[in-house]
PDB file of C-alpha atoms in Angstrom:
ATOM      1  CA  UNK A 261       0.000   0.000   0.000  1.00 60.00           C
ATOM      2  CA  UNK A 262       1.819   3.114  -1.229  1.00 76.00           C
ATOM      3  CA  UNK A 263      -0.363   5.686   0.568  1.00 95.00           C
ATOM      4  CA  UNK A 264       0.489   9.183  -0.674  1.00 97.00           C
ATOM      5  CA  UNK A 265       3.238   9.529  -3.275  1.00 97.00           C
ATOM      6  CA  UNK A 266       4.737  12.817  -4.399  1.00 98.00           C
ATOM      7  CA  UNK A 267       6.690  13.323  -7.601  1.00 98.00           C
ATOM      8  CA  UNK A 268       9.406  14.590  -7.863  1.00 97.00           C
ATOM      9  CA  UNK A 269      11.264  14.473  -4.529  1.00 97.00           C
ATOM     10  CA  UNK A 270      13.708  17.240  -5.447  1.00 97.00           C
ATOM     11  CA  UNK A 271      13.753  19.926  -8.100  1.00 97.00           C
ATOM     12  CA  UNK A 272      15.745  23.039  -8.919  1.00 98.00           C
ATOM     13  CA  UNK A 273      14.071  25.652 -11.101  1.00 98.00           C
ATOM     14  CA  UNK A 274      15.218  28.901 -12.592  1.00 98.00           C
ATOM     15  CA  UNK A 275      13.153  32.003 -11.929  1.00 98.00           C
ATOM     16  CA  UNK A 276      10.312  32.194 -14.423  1.00 98.00           C
ATOM     17  CA  UNK A 277      10.223  28.479 -15.226  1.00 98.00           C
ATOM     18  CA  UNK A 278       7.081  26.463 -14.751  1.00 97.00           C
ATOM     19  CA  UNK A 279       6.562  23.031 -13.273  1.00 97.00           C
ATOM     20  CA  UNK A 280       3.920  20.651 -11.957  1.00 98.00           C
ATOM     21  CA  UNK A 281       4.104  18.641  -8.766  1.00 98.00           C
ATOM     22  CA  UNK A 282       2.124  15.430  -8.763  1.00 98.00           C
ATOM     23  CA  UNK A 283       0.424  13.884  -5.766  1.00 98.00           C
ATOM     24  CA  UNK A 284      -1.138  10.442  -6.005  1.00 98.00           C
ATOM     25  CA  UNK A 285      -3.055   8.555  -3.309  1.00 98.00           C
ATOM     26  CA  UNK A 286      -4.353   4.998  -3.425  1.00 97.00           C
ATOM     27  CA  UNK A 287      -6.697   5.138  -0.420  1.00 95.00           C
ATOM     28  CA  UNK A 288      -9.768   6.414  -2.280  1.00 95.00           C
ATOM     29  CA  UNK A 289      -9.745   9.574  -0.164  1.00 95.00           C
ATOM     30  CA  UNK A 290     -12.050  12.440  -1.019  1.00 95.00           C
ATOM     31  CA  UNK A 291      -9.969  15.244   0.480  1.00 96.00           C
ATOM     32  CA  UNK A 292      -6.542  16.239  -0.787  1.00 97.00           C
ATOM     33  CA  UNK A 293      -4.271  19.104   0.250  1.00 97.00           C
ATOM     34  CA  UNK A 294      -1.138  20.921  -0.812  1.00 98.00           C
ATOM     35  CA  UNK A 295       1.020  22.621   1.824  1.00 98.00           C
ATOM     36  CA  UNK A 296       4.308  24.441   1.835  1.00 97.00           C
ATOM     37  CA  UNK A 297       6.698  24.358   4.778  1.00 95.00           C
ATOM     38  CA  UNK A 298       9.417  26.944   5.210  1.00 90.00           C
ATOM     39  CA  UNK A 299      12.254  26.674   7.775  1.00 81.00           C
ATOM     40  CA  UNK A 300      11.084  27.195  11.334  1.00 74.00           C
ATOM     41  CA  UNK A 301       7.495  27.464  10.262  1.00 78.00           C
ATOM     42  CA  UNK A 302       4.447  25.316  10.190  1.00 87.00           C
ATOM     43  CA  UNK A 303       2.619  23.975   7.189  1.00 94.00           C
ATOM     44  CA  UNK A 304       0.672  26.580   5.279  1.00 95.00           C
ATOM     45  CA  UNK A 305      -2.233  25.447   3.161  1.00 97.00           C
ATOM     46  CA  UNK A 306      -1.926  26.423  -0.499  1.00 98.00           C
ATOM     47  CA  UNK A 307      -4.975  24.792  -2.070  1.00 98.00           C
ATOM     48  CA  UNK A 308      -7.205  21.890  -1.228  1.00 97.00           C
ATOM     49  CA  UNK A 309      -9.866  19.723  -2.823  1.00 96.00           C
ATOM     50  CA  UNK A 310     -12.922  18.083  -1.313  1.00 94.00           C
ATOM     51  CA  UNK A 311     -13.580  15.845  -4.285  1.00 95.00           C
ATOM     52  CA  UNK A 312     -12.866  15.091  -7.907  1.00 96.00           C
ATOM     53  CA  UNK A 313     -13.302  18.174 -10.066  1.00 96.00           C
ATOM     54  CA  UNK A 314     -13.330  20.618  -7.129  1.00 96.00           C
ATOM     55  CA  UNK A 315     -10.597  22.844  -5.746  1.00 97.00           C
ATOM     56  CA  UNK A 316     -10.478  25.664  -3.218  1.00 96.00           C
ATOM     57  CA  UNK A 317      -7.979  28.272  -2.077  1.00 96.00           C
ATOM     58  CA  UNK A 318      -6.096  27.868   1.174  1.00 96.00           C
ATOM     59  CA  UNK A 319      -4.031  30.352   3.157  1.00 95.00           C
ATOM     60  CA  UNK A 320      -1.336  31.110   0.554  1.00 97.00           C
ATOM     61  CA  UNK A 321      -2.744  30.369  -2.932  1.00 98.00           C
ATOM     62  CA  UNK A 322      -1.067  33.161  -4.938  1.00 97.00           C
ATOM     63  CA  UNK A 323       1.364  31.960  -7.591  1.00 97.00           C
ATOM     64  CA  UNK A 324      -0.032  28.418  -7.604  1.00 98.00           C
ATOM     65  CA  UNK A 325      -2.739  26.567  -9.460  1.00 98.00           C
ATOM     66  CA  UNK A 326      -4.183  23.118  -8.870  1.00 98.00           C
ATOM     67  CA  UNK A 327      -6.285  20.545 -10.639  1.00 98.00           C
ATOM     68  CA  UNK A 328      -8.114  17.416  -9.496  1.00 98.00           C
ATOM     69  CA  UNK A 329      -9.235  15.727 -12.687  1.00 96.00           C
ATOM     70  CA  UNK A 330      -9.054  12.275 -11.130  1.00 97.00           C
ATOM     71  CA  UNK A 331      -9.941  11.397  -7.561  1.00 97.00           C
ATOM     72  CA  UNK A 332      -6.563   9.839  -6.861  1.00 98.00           C
ATOM     73  CA  UNK A 333      -4.431  12.699  -8.220  1.00 98.00           C
ATOM     74  CA  UNK A 334      -3.944  16.300  -7.123  1.00 98.00           C
ATOM     75  CA  UNK A 335      -1.597  18.440  -9.213  1.00 98.00           C
ATOM     76  CA  UNK A 336       0.105  21.631  -8.043  1.00 98.00           C
ATOM     77  CA  UNK A 337       1.352  23.981 -10.727  1.00 98.00           C
ATOM     78  CA  UNK A 338       3.776  26.884 -10.619  1.00 97.00           C
ATOM     79  CA  UNK A 339       3.329  28.943 -13.771  1.00 94.00           C
ATOM     80  CA  UNK A 340       6.280  31.294 -13.257  1.00 97.00           C
ATOM     81  CA  UNK A 341       8.493  30.238 -10.368  1.00 97.00           C
ATOM     82  CA  UNK A 342       9.909  32.852  -8.008  1.00 98.00           C
ATOM     83  CA  UNK A 343      12.654  32.502  -5.360  1.00 98.00           C
ATOM     84  CA  UNK A 344       9.973  33.078  -2.703  1.00 97.00           C
ATOM     85  CA  UNK A 345       8.504  29.734  -3.722  1.00 98.00           C
ATOM     86  CA  UNK A 346      11.595  27.894  -2.558  1.00 98.00           C
ATOM     87  CA  UNK A 347      10.169  25.532   0.039  1.00 97.00           C
ATOM     88  CA  UNK A 348       9.299  21.974   0.920  1.00 97.00           C
ATOM     89  CA  UNK A 349       5.908  21.014  -0.455  1.00 98.00           C
ATOM     90  CA  UNK A 350       3.734  18.378   1.164  1.00 98.00           C
ATOM     91  CA  UNK A 351       0.668  16.723  -0.195  1.00 98.00           C
ATOM     92  CA  UNK A 352      -1.881  15.028   2.052  1.00 97.00           C
ATOM     93  CA  UNK A 353      -5.152  13.179   1.751  1.00 97.00           C
ATOM     94  CA  UNK A 354      -7.932  12.251   4.130  1.00 94.00           C
ATOM     95  CA  UNK A 355     -11.258  10.512   4.112  1.00 91.00           C
ATOM     96  CA  UNK A 356     -14.602  12.286   4.133  1.00 80.00           C
ATOM     97  CA  UNK A 357     -16.018   9.860   6.684  1.00 74.00           C
ATOM     98  CA  UNK A 358     -14.684   8.647   9.993  1.00 71.00           C
ATOM     99  CA  UNK A 359     -11.292   9.720  11.316  1.00 78.00           C
ATOM    100  CA  UNK A 360      -9.974  13.119  10.202  1.00 86.00           C
ATOM    101  CA  UNK A 361      -6.459  11.668  10.002  1.00 92.00           C
ATOM    102  CA  UNK A 362      -4.561  13.097   7.055  1.00 94.00           C
ATOM    103  CA  UNK A 363      -1.857  11.002   5.435  1.00 96.00           C
ATOM    104  CA  UNK A 364       1.149  12.870   4.114  1.00 97.00           C
ATOM    105  CA  UNK A 365       3.575  12.269   1.303  1.00 97.00           C
ATOM    106  CA  UNK A 366       7.316  12.403   1.816  1.00 96.00           C
ATOM    107  CA  UNK A 367       7.608  15.960   0.536  1.00 97.00           C
ATOM    108  CA  UNK A 368       9.130  17.712  -2.481  1.00 98.00           C
ATOM    109  CA  UNK A 369      12.072  20.001  -1.907  1.00 97.00           C
ATOM    110  CA  UNK A 370      11.901  22.810  -4.462  1.00 98.00           C
ATOM    111  CA  UNK A 371      14.619  25.400  -4.945  1.00 98.00           C
ATOM    112  CA  UNK A 372      14.084  28.381  -7.237  1.00 98.00           C
ATOM    113  CA  UNK A 373      17.277  30.187  -8.237  1.00 98.00           C
TER     114      UNK A 373
ATOM    115  CA  UNK B1006      -9.472  34.973  10.942  1.00 41.00           C
ATOM    116  CA  UNK B1007      -8.469  31.371  10.774  1.00 45.00           C
ATOM    117  CA  UNK B1008      -5.294  30.648  12.645  1.00 50.00           C
ATOM    118  CA  UNK B1009      -3.890  28.045  14.916  1.00 60.00           C
ATOM    119  CA  UNK B1010      -0.874  29.035  16.966  1.00 53.00           C
ATOM    120  CA  UNK B1011       1.418  27.599  19.592  1.00 44.00           C
ATOM    121  CA  UNK B1012       2.595  29.180  22.808  1.00 46.00           C
ATOM    122  CA  UNK B1013       6.163  27.812  22.845  1.00 49.00           C
ATOM    123  CA  UNK B1014       8.451  27.180  19.869  1.00 82.00           C
ATOM    124  CA  UNK B1015      10.793  24.807  21.791  1.00 90.00           C
ATOM    125  CA  UNK B1016      10.426  22.463  24.730  1.00 94.00           C
ATOM    126  CA  UNK B1017      13.209  20.489  26.391  1.00 96.00           C
ATOM    127  CA  UNK B1018      12.379  17.676  28.834  1.00 97.00           C
ATOM    128  CA  UNK B1019      14.221  14.932  30.653  1.00 97.00           C
ATOM    129  CA  UNK B1020      13.646  11.353  29.540  1.00 97.00           C
ATOM    130  CA  UNK B1021      10.907   9.841  31.648  1.00 97.00           C
ATOM    131  CA  UNK B1022       9.244  13.151  32.472  1.00 97.00           C
ATOM    132  CA  UNK B1023       5.853  14.165  31.167  1.00 97.00           C
ATOM    133  CA  UNK B1024       5.635  16.714  28.340  1.00 97.00           C
ATOM    134  CA  UNK B1025       2.901  19.248  27.756  1.00 97.00           C
ATOM    135  CA  UNK B1026       2.617  21.031  24.443  1.00 96.00           C
ATOM    136  CA  UNK B1027       0.113  23.855  24.137  1.00 93.00           C
ATOM    137  CA  UNK B1028      -1.823  25.366  21.263  1.00 93.00           C
ATOM    138  CA  UNK B1029      -4.220  28.292  20.875  1.00 90.00           C
ATOM    139  CA  UNK B1030      -6.764  28.474  18.098  1.00 88.00           C
ATOM    140  CA  UNK B1031      -9.083  31.196  16.874  1.00 81.00           C
ATOM    141  CA  UNK B1032     -11.550  29.498  14.526  1.00 77.00           C
ATOM    142  CA  UNK B1033     -14.700  28.166  16.152  1.00 75.00           C
ATOM    143  CA  UNK B1034     -16.137  26.441  13.059  1.00 81.00           C
ATOM    144  CA  UNK B1035     -14.175  23.233  13.416  1.00 86.00           C
ATOM    145  CA  UNK B1036     -15.161  19.591  13.686  1.00 86.00           C
ATOM    146  CA  UNK B1037     -11.882  18.208  14.980  1.00 91.00           C
ATOM    147  CA  UNK B1038      -8.590  19.267  16.493  1.00 94.00           C
ATOM    148  CA  UNK B1039      -5.628  17.093  15.663  1.00 95.00           C
ATOM    149  CA  UNK B1040      -2.043  16.634  16.783  1.00 97.00           C
ATOM    150  CA  UNK B1041       0.693  15.653  14.345  1.00 97.00           C
ATOM    151  CA  UNK B1042       4.309  14.681  14.890  1.00 97.00           C
ATOM    152  CA  UNK B1043       6.970  15.501  12.328  1.00 95.00           C
ATOM    153  CA  UNK B1044      10.399  13.930  12.419  1.00 94.00           C
ATOM    154  CA  UNK B1045      13.271  15.464  10.518  1.00 91.00           C
ATOM    155  CA  UNK B1046      13.004  14.961   6.765  1.00 90.00           C
ATOM    156  CA  UNK B1047       9.580  13.346   6.917  1.00 93.00           C
ATOM    157  CA  UNK B1048       5.974  14.341   6.479  1.00 94.00           C
ATOM    158  CA  UNK B1049       3.746  14.858   9.518  1.00 95.00           C
ATOM    159  CA  UNK B1050       2.230  11.788  11.164  1.00 96.00           C
ATOM    160  CA  UNK B1051      -1.105  11.663  12.926  1.00 95.00           C
ATOM    161  CA  UNK B1052      -0.974  11.219  16.698  1.00 96.00           C
ATOM    162  CA  UNK B1053      -4.442  11.796  18.063  1.00 96.00           C
ATOM    163  CA  UNK B1054      -7.564  13.809  17.378  1.00 95.00           C
ATOM    164  CA  UNK B1055     -10.427  15.159  19.453  1.00 95.00           C
ATOM    165  CA  UNK B1056     -13.893  16.103  18.318  1.00 93.00           C
ATOM    166  CA  UNK B1057     -14.954  19.647  19.026  1.00 92.00           C
ATOM    167  CA  UNK B1058     -17.741  18.435  21.349  1.00 94.00           C
ATOM    168  CA  UNK B1059     -15.284  16.616  23.644  1.00 96.00           C
ATOM    169  CA  UNK B1060     -12.867  18.000  26.232  1.00 96.00           C
ATOM    170  CA  UNK B1061     -10.505  15.076  26.745  1.00 98.00           C
ATOM    171  CA  UNK B1062      -9.286  12.088  24.829  1.00 97.00           C
ATOM    172  CA  UNK B1063      -6.614   9.558  25.731  1.00 97.00           C
ATOM    173  CA  UNK B1064      -4.421   7.424  23.565  1.00 95.00           C
ATOM    174  CA  UNK B1065      -1.345   5.353  24.168  1.00 93.00           C
ATOM    175  CA  UNK B1066       0.874   7.575  26.375  1.00 96.00           C
ATOM    176  CA  UNK B1067      -0.829  10.683  24.987  1.00 98.00           C
ATOM    177  CA  UNK B1068      -3.756  12.761  26.179  1.00 98.00           C
ATOM    178  CA  UNK B1069      -5.333  15.687  24.386  1.00 98.00           C
ATOM    179  CA  UNK B1070      -7.305  18.316  26.282  1.00 98.00           C
ATOM    180  CA  UNK B1071      -9.611  20.830  24.642  1.00 96.00           C
ATOM    181  CA  UNK B1072     -10.840  23.968  26.395  1.00 95.00           C
ATOM    182  CA  UNK B1073     -13.304  25.668  24.095  1.00 91.00           C
ATOM    183  CA  UNK B1074     -13.956  28.497  26.542  1.00 91.00           C
ATOM    184  CA  UNK B1075     -10.438  29.860  26.099  1.00 92.00           C
ATOM    185  CA  UNK B1076      -9.808  28.196  22.713  1.00 92.00           C
ATOM    186  CA  UNK B1077      -6.885  26.176  23.985  1.00 93.00           C
ATOM    187  CA  UNK B1078      -5.626  22.713  23.079  1.00 95.00           C
ATOM    188  CA  UNK B1079      -2.873  20.719  24.743  1.00 97.00           C
ATOM    189  CA  UNK B1080      -1.019  17.468  24.132  1.00 98.00           C
ATOM    190  CA  UNK B1081       0.343  15.589  27.107  1.00 98.00           C
ATOM    191  CA  UNK B1082       2.955  12.890  26.546  1.00 98.00           C
ATOM    192  CA  UNK B1083       3.562  10.579  29.480  1.00 98.00           C
ATOM    193  CA  UNK B1084       7.016   9.182  30.257  1.00 98.00           C
ATOM    194  CA  UNK B1085       8.661  11.006  27.360  1.00 98.00           C
ATOM    195  CA  UNK B1086      11.194   8.957  25.438  1.00 97.00           C
ATOM    196  CA  UNK B1087      14.065   9.938  23.096  1.00 96.00           C
ATOM    197  CA  UNK B1088      11.929   8.704  20.181  1.00 96.00           C
ATOM    198  CA  UNK B1089       9.408  11.414  21.010  1.00 98.00           C
ATOM    199  CA  UNK B1090      11.877  14.095  19.933  1.00 97.00           C
ATOM    200  CA  UNK B1091      10.260  15.821  16.965  1.00 96.00           C
ATOM    201  CA  UNK B1092       8.226  18.868  16.006  1.00 95.00           C
ATOM    202  CA  UNK B1093       4.610  18.715  17.123  1.00 96.00           C
ATOM    203  CA  UNK B1094       1.851  20.551  15.314  1.00 95.00           C
ATOM    204  CA  UNK B1095      -1.711  21.149  16.277  1.00 95.00           C
ATOM    205  CA  UNK B1096      -4.157  21.368  13.416  1.00 94.00           C
ATOM    206  CA  UNK B1097      -7.761  22.340  13.034  1.00 93.00           C
ATOM    207  CA  UNK B1098     -10.112  20.470  10.746  1.00 90.00           C
ATOM    208  CA  UNK B1099     -12.542  23.184   9.772  1.00 87.00           C
ATOM    209  CA  UNK B1100     -16.036  22.298   8.636  1.00 81.00           C
ATOM    210  CA  UNK B1101     -15.991  21.933   4.849  1.00 80.00           C
ATOM    211  CA  UNK B1102     -12.670  20.146   4.589  1.00 83.00           C
ATOM    212  CA  UNK B1103     -10.052  22.796   5.338  1.00 90.00           C
ATOM    213  CA  UNK B1104      -7.127  21.579   7.489  1.00 92.00           C
ATOM    214  CA  UNK B1105      -5.087  24.395   9.040  1.00 93.00           C
ATOM    215  CA  UNK B1106      -1.823  23.877  10.953  1.00 93.00           C
ATOM    216  CA  UNK B1107      -0.193  25.825  13.747  1.00 88.00           C
ATOM    217  CA  UNK B1108       3.456  26.923  13.834  1.00 80.00           C
ATOM    218  CA  UNK B1109       4.852  23.892  15.698  1.00 90.00           C
ATOM    219  CA  UNK B1110       6.759  23.129  18.893  1.00 93.00           C
ATOM    220  CA  UNK B1111      10.100  21.355  18.788  1.00 94.00           C
ATOM    221  CA  UNK B1112      10.330  18.791  21.565  1.00 96.00           C
ATOM    222  CA  UNK B1113      13.805  17.763  22.647  1.00 96.00           C
ATOM    223  CA  UNK B1114      14.222  14.834  25.050  1.00 97.00           C
ATOM    224  CA  UNK B1115      17.403  14.722  27.098  1.00 94.00           C
ATOM    225  CA  UNK B1116      18.667  11.270  28.143  1.00 90.00           C
TER     226      UNK B1116
END
């Protein structure tokens, strides 16, 4: 059981480049989340989704876009990367029913130079 | 606004002692409050949750207390062990699916 898998694990981008981070979960979870974590700080919610075809803004959505075309996948896009987007990105998923436990991926370390 | 914050950024305890990690929250429209543990280089891991209509819940060596009057949440770890060293986050599961995290407290256990 893979749980939540993030691709890639590491990436270096030049300012202005674009990229997509992929999150895949095999637990049939309805909810999926994208967070960023900067040094000495907590996780800040970028965007989230409560089901296939739906997305919503979190605390820090500017500069990012997301899509949830399939229930198991949640994509995070950076259209024009900026150094301020250097961070560790975490994806998570949780079930609509029962425990609110969110399962996290291993993280993607992104550096924008 | 929606925010979940912690009182102390670092906490150092002696092995075998009990640890108490505190959290303040401001959003009242939540279904659950949750504690996560994050070890270095890893994603957060679920520890325990408490429904918003409860004031205490116990797990294995952990107890979570919720005081809705003062919007305060705490995590108590009994007989703290070196393996408990990590950053602990409180999080608020807001009605509608939003999951908001606090800043985190780094727990250091001295042998």
